PDB file of C-alpha atoms in Angstrom:
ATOM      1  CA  UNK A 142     -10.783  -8.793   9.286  1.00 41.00           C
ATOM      2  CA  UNK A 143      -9.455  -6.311   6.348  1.00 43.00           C
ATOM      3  CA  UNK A 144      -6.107  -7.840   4.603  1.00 40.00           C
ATOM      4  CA  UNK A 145      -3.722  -4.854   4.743  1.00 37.00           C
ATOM      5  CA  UNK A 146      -2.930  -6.283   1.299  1.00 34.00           C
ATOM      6  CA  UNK A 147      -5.462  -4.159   0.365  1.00 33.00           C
ATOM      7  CA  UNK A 148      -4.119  -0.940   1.661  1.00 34.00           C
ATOM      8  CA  UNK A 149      -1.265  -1.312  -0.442  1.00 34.00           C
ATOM      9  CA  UNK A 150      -2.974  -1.226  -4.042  1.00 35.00           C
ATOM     10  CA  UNK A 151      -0.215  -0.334  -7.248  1.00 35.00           C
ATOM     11  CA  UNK A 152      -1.188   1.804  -9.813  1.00 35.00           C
ATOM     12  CA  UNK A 153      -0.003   4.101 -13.126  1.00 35.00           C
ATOM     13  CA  UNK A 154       2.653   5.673 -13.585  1.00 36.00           C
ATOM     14  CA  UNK A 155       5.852   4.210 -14.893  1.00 37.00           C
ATOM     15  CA  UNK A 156       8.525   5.169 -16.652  1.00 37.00           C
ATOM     16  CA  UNK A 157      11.476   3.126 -18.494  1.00 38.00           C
ATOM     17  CA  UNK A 158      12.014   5.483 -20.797  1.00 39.00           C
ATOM     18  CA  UNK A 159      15.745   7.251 -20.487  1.00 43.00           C
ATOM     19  CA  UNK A 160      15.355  10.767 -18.915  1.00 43.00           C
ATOM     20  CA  UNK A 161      15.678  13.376 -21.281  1.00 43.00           C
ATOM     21  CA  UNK A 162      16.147  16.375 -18.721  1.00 46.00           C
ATOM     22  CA  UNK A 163      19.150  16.174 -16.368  1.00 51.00           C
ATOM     23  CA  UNK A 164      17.318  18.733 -14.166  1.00 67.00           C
ATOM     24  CA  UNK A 165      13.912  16.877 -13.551  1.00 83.00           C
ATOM     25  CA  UNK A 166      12.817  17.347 -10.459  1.00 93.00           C
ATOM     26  CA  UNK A 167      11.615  14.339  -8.453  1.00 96.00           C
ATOM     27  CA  UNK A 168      11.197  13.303  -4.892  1.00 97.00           C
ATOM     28  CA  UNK A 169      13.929  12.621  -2.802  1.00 97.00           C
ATOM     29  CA  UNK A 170      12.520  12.254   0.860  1.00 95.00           C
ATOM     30  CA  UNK A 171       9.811  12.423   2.925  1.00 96.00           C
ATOM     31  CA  UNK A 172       9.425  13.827   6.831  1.00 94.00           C
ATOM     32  CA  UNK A 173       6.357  12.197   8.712  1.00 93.00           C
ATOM     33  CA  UNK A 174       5.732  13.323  12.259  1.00 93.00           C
ATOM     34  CA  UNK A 175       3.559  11.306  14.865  1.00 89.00           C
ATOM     35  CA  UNK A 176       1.137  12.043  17.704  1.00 87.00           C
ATOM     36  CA  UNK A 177       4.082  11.983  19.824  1.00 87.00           C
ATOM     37  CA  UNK A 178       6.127  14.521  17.467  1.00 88.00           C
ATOM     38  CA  UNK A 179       8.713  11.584  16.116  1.00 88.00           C
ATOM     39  CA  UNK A 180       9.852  11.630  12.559  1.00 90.00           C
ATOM     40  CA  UNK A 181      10.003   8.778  10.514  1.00 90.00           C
ATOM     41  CA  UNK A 182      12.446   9.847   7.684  1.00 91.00           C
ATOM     42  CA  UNK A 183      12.024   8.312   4.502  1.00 93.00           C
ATOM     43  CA  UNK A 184      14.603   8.999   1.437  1.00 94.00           C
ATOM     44  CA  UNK A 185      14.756   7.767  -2.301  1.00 96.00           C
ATOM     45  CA  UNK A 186      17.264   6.876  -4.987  1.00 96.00           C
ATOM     46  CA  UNK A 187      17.154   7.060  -8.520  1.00 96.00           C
ATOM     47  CA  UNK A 188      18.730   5.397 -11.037  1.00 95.00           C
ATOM     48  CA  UNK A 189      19.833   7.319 -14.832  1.00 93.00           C
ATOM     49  CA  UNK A 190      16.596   6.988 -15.725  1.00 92.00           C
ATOM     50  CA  UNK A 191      15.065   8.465 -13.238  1.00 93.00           C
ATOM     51  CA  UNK A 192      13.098   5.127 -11.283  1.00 94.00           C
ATOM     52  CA  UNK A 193      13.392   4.526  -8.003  1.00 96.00           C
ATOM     53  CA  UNK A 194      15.915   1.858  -6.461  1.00 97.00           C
ATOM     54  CA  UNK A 195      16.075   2.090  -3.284  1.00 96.00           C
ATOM     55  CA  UNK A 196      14.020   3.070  -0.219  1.00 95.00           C
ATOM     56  CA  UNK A 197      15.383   4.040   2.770  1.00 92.00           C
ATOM     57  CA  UNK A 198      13.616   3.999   5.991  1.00 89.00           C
ATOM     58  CA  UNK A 199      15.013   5.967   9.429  1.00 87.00           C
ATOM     59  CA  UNK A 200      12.492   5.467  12.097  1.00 78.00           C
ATOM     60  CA  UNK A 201      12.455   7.988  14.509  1.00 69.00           C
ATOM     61  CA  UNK A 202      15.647   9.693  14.348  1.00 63.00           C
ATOM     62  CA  UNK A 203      17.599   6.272  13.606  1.00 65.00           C
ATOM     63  CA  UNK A 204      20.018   6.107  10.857  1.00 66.00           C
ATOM     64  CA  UNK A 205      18.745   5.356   7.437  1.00 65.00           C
ATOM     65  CA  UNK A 206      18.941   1.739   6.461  1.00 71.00           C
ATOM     66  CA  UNK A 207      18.213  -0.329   3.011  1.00 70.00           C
ATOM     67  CA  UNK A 208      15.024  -1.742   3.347  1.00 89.00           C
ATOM     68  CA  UNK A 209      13.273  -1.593  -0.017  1.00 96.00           C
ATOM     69  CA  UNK A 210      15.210  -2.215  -3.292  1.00 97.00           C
ATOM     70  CA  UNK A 211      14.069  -1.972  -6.668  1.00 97.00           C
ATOM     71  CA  UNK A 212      14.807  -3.876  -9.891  1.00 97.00           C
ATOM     72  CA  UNK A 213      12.966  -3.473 -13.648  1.00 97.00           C
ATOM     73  CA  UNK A 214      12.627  -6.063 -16.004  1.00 96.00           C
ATOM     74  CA  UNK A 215      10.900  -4.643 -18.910  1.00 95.00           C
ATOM     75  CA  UNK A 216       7.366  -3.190 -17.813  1.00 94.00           C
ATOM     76  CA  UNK A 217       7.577  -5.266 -14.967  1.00 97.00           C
ATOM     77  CA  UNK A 218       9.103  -3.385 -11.508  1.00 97.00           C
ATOM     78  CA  UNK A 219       9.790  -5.883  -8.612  1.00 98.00           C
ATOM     79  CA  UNK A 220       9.968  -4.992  -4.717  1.00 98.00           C
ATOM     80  CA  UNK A 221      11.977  -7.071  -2.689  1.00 98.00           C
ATOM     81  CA  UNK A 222      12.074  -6.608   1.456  1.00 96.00           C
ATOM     82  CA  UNK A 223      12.938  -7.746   4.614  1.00 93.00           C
ATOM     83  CA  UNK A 224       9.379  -6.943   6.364  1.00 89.00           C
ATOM     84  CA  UNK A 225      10.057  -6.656  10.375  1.00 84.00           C
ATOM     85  CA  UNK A 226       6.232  -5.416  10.859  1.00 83.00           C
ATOM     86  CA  UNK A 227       6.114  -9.077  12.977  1.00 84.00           C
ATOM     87  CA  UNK A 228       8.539  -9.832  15.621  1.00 84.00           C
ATOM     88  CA  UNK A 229       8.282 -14.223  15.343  1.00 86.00           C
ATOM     89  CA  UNK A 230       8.772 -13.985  11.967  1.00 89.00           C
ATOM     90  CA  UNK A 231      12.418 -13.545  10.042  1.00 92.00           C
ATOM     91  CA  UNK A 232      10.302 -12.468   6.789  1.00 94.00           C
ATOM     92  CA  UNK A 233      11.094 -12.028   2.959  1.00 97.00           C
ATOM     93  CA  UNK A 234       8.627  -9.984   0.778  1.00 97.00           C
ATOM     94  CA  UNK A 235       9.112 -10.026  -3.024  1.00 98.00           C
ATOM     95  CA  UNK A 236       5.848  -7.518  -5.229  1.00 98.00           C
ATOM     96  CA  UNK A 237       6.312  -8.118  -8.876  1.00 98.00           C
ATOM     97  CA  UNK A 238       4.299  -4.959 -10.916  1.00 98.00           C
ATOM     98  CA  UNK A 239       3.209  -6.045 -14.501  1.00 97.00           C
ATOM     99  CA  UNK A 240       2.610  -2.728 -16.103  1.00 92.00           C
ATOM    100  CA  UNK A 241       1.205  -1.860 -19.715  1.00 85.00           C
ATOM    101  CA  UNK A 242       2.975   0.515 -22.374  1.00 79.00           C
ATOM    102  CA  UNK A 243       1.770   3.394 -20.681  1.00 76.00           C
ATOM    103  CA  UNK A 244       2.848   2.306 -17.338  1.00 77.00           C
ATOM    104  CA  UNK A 245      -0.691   1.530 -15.606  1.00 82.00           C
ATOM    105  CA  UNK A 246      -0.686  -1.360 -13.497  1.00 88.00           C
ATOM    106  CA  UNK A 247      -2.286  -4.817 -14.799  1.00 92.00           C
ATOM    107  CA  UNK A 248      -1.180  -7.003 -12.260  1.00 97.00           C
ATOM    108  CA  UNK A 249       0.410  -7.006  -8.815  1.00 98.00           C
ATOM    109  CA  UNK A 250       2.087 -10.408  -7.241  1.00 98.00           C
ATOM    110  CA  UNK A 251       3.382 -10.738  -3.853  1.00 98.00           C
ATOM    111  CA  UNK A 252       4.794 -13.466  -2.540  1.00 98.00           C
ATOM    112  CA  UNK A 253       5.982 -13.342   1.662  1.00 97.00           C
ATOM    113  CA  UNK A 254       7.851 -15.894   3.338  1.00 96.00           C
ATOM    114  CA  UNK A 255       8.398 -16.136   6.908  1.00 95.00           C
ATOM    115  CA  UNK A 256      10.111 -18.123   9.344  1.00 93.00           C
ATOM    116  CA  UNK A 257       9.616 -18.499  12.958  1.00 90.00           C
ATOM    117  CA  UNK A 258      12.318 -16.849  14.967  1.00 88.00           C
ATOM    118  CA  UNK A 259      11.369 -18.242  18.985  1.00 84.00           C
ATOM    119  CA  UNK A 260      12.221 -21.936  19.972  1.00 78.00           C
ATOM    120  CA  UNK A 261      10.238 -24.839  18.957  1.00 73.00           C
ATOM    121  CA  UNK A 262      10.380 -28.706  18.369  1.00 63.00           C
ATOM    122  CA  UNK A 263       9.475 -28.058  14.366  1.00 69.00           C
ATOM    123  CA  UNK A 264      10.698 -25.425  12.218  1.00 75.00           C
ATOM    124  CA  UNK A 265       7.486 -22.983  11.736  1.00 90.00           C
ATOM    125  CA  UNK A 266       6.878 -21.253   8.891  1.00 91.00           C
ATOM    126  CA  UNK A 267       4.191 -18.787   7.369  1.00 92.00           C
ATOM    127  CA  UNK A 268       3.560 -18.326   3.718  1.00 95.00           C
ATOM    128  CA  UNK A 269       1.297 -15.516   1.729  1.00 96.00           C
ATOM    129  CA  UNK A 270       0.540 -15.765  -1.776  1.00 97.00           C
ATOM    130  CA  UNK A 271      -1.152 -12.894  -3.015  1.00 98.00           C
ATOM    131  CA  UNK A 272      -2.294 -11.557  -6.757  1.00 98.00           C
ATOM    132  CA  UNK A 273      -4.161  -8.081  -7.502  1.00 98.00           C
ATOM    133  CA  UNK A 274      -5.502  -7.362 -11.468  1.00 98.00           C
ATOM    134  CA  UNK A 275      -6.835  -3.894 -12.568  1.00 95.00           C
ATOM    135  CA  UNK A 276      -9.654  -2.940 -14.978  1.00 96.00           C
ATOM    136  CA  UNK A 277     -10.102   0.585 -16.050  1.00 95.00           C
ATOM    137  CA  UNK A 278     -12.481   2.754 -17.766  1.00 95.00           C
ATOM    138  CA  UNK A 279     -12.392   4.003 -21.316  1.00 94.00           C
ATOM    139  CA  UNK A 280     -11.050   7.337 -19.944  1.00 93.00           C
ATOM    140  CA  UNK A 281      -8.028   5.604 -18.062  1.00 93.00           C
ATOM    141  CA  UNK A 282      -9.104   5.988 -14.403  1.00 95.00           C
ATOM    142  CA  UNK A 283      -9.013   2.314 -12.169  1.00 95.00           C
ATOM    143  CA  UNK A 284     -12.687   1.076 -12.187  1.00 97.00           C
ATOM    144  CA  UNK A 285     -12.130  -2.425  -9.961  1.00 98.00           C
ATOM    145  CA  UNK A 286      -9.754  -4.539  -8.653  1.00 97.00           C
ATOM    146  CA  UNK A 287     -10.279  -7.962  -7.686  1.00 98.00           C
ATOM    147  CA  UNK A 288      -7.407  -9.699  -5.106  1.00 98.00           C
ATOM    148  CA  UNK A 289      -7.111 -13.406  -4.224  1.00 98.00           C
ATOM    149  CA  UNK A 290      -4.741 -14.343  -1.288  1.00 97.00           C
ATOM    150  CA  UNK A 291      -3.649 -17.519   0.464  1.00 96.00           C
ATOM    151  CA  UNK A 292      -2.432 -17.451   3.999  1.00 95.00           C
ATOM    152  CA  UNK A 293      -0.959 -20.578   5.414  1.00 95.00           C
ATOM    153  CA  UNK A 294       1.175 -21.231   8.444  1.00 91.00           C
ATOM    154  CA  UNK A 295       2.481 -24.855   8.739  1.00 85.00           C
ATOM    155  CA  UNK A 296       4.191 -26.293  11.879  1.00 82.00           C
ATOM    156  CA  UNK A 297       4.601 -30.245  10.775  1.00 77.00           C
ATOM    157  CA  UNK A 298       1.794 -32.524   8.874  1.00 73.00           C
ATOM    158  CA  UNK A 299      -0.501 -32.853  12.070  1.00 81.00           C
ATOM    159  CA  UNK A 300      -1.020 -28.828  12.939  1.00 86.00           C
ATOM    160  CA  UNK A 301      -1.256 -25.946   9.872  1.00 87.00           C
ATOM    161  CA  UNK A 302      -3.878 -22.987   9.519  1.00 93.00           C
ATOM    162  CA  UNK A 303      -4.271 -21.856   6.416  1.00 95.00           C
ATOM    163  CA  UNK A 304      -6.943 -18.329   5.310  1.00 94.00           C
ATOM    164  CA  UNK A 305      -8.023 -17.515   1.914  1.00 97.00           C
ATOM    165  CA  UNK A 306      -9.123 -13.750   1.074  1.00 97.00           C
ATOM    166  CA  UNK A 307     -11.556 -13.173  -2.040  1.00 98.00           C
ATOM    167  CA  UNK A 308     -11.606  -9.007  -2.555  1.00 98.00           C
ATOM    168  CA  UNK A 309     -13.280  -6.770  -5.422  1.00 98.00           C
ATOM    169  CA  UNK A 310     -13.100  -2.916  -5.052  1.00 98.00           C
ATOM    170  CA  UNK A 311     -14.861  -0.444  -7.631  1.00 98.00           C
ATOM    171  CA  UNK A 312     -13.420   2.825  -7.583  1.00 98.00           C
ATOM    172  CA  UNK A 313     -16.234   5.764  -9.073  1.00 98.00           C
ATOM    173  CA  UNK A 314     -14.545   8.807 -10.631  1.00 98.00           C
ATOM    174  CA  UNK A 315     -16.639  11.942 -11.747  1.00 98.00           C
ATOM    175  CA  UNK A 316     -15.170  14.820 -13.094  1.00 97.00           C
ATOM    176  CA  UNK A 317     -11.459  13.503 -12.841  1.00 97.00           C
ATOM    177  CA  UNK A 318     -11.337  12.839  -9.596  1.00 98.00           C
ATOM    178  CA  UNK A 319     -12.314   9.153  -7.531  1.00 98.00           C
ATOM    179  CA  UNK A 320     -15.344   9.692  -5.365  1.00 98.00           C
ATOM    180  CA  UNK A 321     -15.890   6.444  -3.848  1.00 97.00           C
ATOM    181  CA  UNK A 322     -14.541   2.836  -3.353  1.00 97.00           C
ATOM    182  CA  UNK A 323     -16.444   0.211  -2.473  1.00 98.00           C
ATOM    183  CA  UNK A 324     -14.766  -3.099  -1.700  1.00 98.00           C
ATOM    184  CA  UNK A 325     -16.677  -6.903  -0.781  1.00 98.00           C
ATOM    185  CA  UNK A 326     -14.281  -8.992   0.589  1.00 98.00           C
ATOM    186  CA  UNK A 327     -14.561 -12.816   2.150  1.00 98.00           C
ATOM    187  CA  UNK A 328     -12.004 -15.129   3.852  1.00 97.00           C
ATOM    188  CA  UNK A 329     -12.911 -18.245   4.732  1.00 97.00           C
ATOM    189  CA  UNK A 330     -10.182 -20.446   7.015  1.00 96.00           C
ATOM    190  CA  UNK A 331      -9.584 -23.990   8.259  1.00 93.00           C
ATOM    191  CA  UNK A 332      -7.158 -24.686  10.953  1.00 91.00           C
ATOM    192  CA  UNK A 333      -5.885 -28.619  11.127  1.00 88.00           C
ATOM    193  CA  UNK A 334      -4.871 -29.910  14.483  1.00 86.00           C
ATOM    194  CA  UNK A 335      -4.823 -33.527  15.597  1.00 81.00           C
ATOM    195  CA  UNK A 336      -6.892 -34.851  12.472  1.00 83.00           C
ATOM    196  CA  UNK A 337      -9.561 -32.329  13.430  1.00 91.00           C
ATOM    197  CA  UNK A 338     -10.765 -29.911  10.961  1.00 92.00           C
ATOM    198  CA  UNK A 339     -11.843 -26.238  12.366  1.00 92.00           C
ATOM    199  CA  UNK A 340     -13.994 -24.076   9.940  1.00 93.00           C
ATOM    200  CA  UNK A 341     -13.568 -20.055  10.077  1.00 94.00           C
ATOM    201  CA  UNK A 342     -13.918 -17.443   8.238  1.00 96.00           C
ATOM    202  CA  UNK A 343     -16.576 -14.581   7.357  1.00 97.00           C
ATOM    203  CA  UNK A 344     -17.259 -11.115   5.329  1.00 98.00           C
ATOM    204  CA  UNK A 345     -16.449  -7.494   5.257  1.00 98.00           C
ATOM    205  CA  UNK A 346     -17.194  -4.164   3.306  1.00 98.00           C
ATOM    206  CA  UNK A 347     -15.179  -1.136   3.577  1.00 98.00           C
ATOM    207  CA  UNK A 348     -16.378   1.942   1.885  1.00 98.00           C
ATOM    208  CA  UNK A 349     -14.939   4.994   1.464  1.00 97.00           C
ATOM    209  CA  UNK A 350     -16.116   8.780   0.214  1.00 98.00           C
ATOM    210  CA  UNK A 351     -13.084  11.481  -0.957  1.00 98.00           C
ATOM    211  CA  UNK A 352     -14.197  14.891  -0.916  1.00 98.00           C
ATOM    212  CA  UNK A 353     -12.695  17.895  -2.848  1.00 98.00           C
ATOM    213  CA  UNK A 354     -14.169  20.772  -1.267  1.00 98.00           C
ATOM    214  CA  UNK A 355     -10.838  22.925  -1.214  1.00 98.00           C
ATOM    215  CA  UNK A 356      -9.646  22.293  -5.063  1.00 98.00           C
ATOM    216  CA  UNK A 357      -6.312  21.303  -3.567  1.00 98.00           C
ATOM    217  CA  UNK A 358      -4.183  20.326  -7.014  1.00 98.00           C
ATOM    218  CA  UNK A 359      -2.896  17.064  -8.145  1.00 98.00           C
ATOM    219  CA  UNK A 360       0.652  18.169  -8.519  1.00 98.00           C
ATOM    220  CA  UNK A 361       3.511  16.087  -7.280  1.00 97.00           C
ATOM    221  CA  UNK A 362       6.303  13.735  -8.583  1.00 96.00           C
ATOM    222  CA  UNK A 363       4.314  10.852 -10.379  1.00 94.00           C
ATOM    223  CA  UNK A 364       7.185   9.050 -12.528  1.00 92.00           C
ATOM    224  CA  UNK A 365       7.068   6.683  -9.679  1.00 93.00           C
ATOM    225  CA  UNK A 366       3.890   6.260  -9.132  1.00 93.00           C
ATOM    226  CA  UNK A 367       3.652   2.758  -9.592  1.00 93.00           C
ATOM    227  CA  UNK A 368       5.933   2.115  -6.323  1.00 94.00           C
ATOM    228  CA  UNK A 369       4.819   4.472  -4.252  1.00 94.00           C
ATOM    229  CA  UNK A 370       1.343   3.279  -4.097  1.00 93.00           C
ATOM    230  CA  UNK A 371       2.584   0.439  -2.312  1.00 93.00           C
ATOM    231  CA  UNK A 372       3.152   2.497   0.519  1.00 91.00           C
ATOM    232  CA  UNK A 373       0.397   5.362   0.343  1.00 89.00           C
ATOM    233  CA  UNK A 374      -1.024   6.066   3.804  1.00 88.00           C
ATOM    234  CA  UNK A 375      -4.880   4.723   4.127  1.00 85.00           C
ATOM    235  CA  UNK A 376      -6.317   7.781   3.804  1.00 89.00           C
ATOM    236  CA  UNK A 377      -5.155   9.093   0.255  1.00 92.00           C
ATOM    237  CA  UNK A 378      -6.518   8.493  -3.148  1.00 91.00           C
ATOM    238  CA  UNK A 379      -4.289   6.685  -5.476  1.00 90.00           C
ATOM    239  CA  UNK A 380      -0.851   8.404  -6.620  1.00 92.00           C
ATOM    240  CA  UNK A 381      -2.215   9.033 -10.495  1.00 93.00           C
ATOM    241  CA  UNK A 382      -1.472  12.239 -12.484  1.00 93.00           C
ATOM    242  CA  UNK A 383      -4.895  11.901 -14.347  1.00 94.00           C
ATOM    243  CA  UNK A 384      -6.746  12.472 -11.025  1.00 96.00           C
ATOM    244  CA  UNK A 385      -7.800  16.513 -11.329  1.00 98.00           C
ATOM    245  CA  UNK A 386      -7.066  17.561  -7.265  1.00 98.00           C
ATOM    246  CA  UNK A 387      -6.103  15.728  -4.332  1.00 98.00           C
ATOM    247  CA  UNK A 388      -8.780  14.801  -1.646  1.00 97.00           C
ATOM    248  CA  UNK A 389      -9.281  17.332   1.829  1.00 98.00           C
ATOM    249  CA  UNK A 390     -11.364  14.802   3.228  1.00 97.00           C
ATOM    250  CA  UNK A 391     -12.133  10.924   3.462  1.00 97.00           C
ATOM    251  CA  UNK A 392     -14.672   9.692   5.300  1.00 97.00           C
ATOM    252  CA  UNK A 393     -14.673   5.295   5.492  1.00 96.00           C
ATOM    253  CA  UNK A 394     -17.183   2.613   7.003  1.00 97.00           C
ATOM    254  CA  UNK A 395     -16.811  -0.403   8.040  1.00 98.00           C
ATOM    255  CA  UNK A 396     -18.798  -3.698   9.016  1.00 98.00           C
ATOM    256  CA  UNK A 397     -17.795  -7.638   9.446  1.00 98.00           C
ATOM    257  CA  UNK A 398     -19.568 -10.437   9.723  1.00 98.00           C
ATOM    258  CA  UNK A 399     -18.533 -14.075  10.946  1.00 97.00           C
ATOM    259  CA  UNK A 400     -18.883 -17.410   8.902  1.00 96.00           C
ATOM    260  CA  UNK A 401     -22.658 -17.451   9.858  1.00 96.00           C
ATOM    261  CA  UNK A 402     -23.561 -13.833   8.565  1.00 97.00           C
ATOM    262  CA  UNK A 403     -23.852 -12.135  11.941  1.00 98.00           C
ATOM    263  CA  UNK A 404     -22.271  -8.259  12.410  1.00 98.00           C
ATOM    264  CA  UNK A 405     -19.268  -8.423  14.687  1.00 98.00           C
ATOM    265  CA  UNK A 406     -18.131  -5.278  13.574  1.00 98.00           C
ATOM    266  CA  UNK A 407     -19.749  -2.116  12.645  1.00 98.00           C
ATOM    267  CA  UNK A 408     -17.883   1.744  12.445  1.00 97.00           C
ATOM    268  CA  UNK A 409     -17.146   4.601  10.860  1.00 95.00           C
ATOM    269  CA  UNK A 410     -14.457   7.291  10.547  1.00 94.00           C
ATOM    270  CA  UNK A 411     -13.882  11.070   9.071  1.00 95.00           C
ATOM    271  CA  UNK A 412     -10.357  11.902   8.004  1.00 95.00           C
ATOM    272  CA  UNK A 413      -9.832  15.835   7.248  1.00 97.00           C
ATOM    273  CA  UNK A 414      -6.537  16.959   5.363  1.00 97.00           C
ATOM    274  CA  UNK A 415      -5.213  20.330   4.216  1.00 98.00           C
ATOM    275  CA  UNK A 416      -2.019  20.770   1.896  1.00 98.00           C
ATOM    276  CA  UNK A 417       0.428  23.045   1.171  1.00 98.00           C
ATOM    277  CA  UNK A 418       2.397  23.679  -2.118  1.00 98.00           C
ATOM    278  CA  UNK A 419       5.982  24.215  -2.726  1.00 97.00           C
ATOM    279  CA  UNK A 420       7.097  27.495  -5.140  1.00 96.00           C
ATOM    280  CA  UNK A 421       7.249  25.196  -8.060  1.00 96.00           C
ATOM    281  CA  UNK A 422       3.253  23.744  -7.062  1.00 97.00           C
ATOM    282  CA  UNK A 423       4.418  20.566  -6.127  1.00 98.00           C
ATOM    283  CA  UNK A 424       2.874  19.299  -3.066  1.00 98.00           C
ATOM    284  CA  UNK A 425       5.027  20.204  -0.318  1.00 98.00           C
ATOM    285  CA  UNK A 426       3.173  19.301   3.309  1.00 98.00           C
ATOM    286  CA  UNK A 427       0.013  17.629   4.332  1.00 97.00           C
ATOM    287  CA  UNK A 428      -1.544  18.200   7.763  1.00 97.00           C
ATOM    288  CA  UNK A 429      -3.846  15.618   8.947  1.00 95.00           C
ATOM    289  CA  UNK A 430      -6.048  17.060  11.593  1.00 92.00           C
ATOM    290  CA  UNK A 431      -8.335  13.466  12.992  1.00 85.00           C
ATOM    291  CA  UNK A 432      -6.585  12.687  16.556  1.00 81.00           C
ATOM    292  CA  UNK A 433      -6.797   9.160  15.443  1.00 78.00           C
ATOM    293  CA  UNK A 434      -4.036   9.123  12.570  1.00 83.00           C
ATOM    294  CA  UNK A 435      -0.620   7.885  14.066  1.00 85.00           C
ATOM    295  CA  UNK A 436       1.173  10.087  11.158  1.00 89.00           C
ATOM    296  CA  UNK A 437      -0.190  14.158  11.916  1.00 93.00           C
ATOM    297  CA  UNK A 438       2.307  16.228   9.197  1.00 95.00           C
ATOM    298  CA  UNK A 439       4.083  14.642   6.052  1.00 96.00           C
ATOM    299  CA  UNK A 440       6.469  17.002   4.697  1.00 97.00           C
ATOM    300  CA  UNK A 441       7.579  16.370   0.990  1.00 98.00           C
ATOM    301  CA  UNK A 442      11.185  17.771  -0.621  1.00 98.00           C
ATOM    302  CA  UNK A 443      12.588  17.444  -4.403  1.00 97.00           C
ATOM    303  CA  UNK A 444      15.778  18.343  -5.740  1.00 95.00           C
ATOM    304  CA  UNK A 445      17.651  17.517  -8.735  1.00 89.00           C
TER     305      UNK A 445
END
């Protein structure tokens, strides 16, 4: 079982300098449409120096609500939400980004607190702990990550479950561009009941290959880079102006094993992409053409 912690990895760039240039362009919203031609409308504000603040989420032709806000405290940016991805759970979500002088991510800390919205004779509630650090090469590209997370649900002293998740990824760049991740991940589990002890747990790789085929550029808004990775869609490379192009293809395996070492899991898939570019080069649409996606066409628009 993959931890979508994972799928949300930080990384550079940041900004707390004071914009210099009233008319920098940046992005200000996002248009993704689904299999079943929806939009999902997302829209963000800046504050005088030119960082994000808020993010503003309109699913499916709904009217935009507040449901990311962002606060700096020196090189540190911190997240705070009101996740509603689980309907028993009223749940609070705070990411803390410690970033270097040059903005690149060192370490990520989330912290989520739920509690359990349907009837019961104790008050239920679900914690997740989770802390990310980055290492990168001498050139400045992310080489690993390792993650440790704690899951633990409690109901009263007699019943709790509680998971652990132990994650390294190494990224492989040649020629400016990632290649490869390879991540090695294991979660062992106990669940308490009634004085009785029940063991879980087991092991996973994910792998994944980026191909550049169509030299599509690496041009887009990246003074927020930091904060949008927590969002980027599975299939992208990291937001990172370094990188040379952005990836036209991704192609990802699978396979987990249980607590005795036995495959309970093995797959594959192929993600292709094509892009379009805006007058100023900025990216301006993505197409995704694998069926399986729920998202088929992200449009991207700047302004001033």
């Amino acid at each position: 079982m993959k931890s979508s912690m994972i799928l949300f990895i930080p990384l550079i760039l940041f900004s707390c300098a004071k914009s210099t240039d009233a008319d920098v362009t940046k992005l200000l919203r996002t248009e993704a449409t689904d299999y079943n031609g929806n939009i999902l409308y997302t829209e963000y504000n800046y504050d005088h120096n030119e960082r994000i603040t808020i993010i503003r989420h309109a699913e499916y032709n709904g009217q935009p609500a507040d449901t990311i806000t962002v606060s700096y405290n020196g090189n540190e940016a911190i997240l705070l939400s009101f996740p509603k991805d689980d309907p028993v759970y009223k749940k609070t979500k705070e990411v803390r980004l410690a970033l270097d002088a040059n903005g690149k991510m060192l370490k990520r800390i989330a912290y989520t607190h739920g509690i359990s919205m349907l009837p019961a004779v104790y008050l239920t509630e679900r914690f997740i702990y989770d802390t990310l650090t980055a290492a990168y090469d001498a050139a400045g590209f992310l080489k690993e990550t390792k993650e440790g997370l704690y899951d633990s649900t409690r109901v009263d002293p007699s019943y709790y479950n509680v998971r652990n998740l132990s994650s390294t990824v190494t990224y492989t760049t040649i020629s400016g561009n990632v290649t490869k991740s390879d991540e090695f991940a294991v979660y062992p589990g106990i669940m308490h009941q009634a004085d009785t002890n029940i063991i879980s747990g087991g092991s996973s790789e994910y792998h994944s290959v980026f191909s550049y085929t169509k030299s599509f550029p690496n041009k887009t808004d990246f003074r927020n880079a930091a904060v949008l990775n927590e969002y980027r869609d599975y299939y992208e490379a990291f937001l990172d102006i370094n990188y040379k192009n952005m990836t036209d293809q991704v192609v990802q395996s699978s396979t987990d094993k249980d607590i005795n070492g036995t495959i309970i899991f093995s797959g594959g898939s192929t993600v292709d992409i094509t892009r379009s570019y805006n007058t100023e080069g900025l990216l301006s649409e993505v197409n995704i053409l694998t069926p399986a996606t729920q998202f088929r066409k992200i449009l991207y628009f700047y302004g001033r």
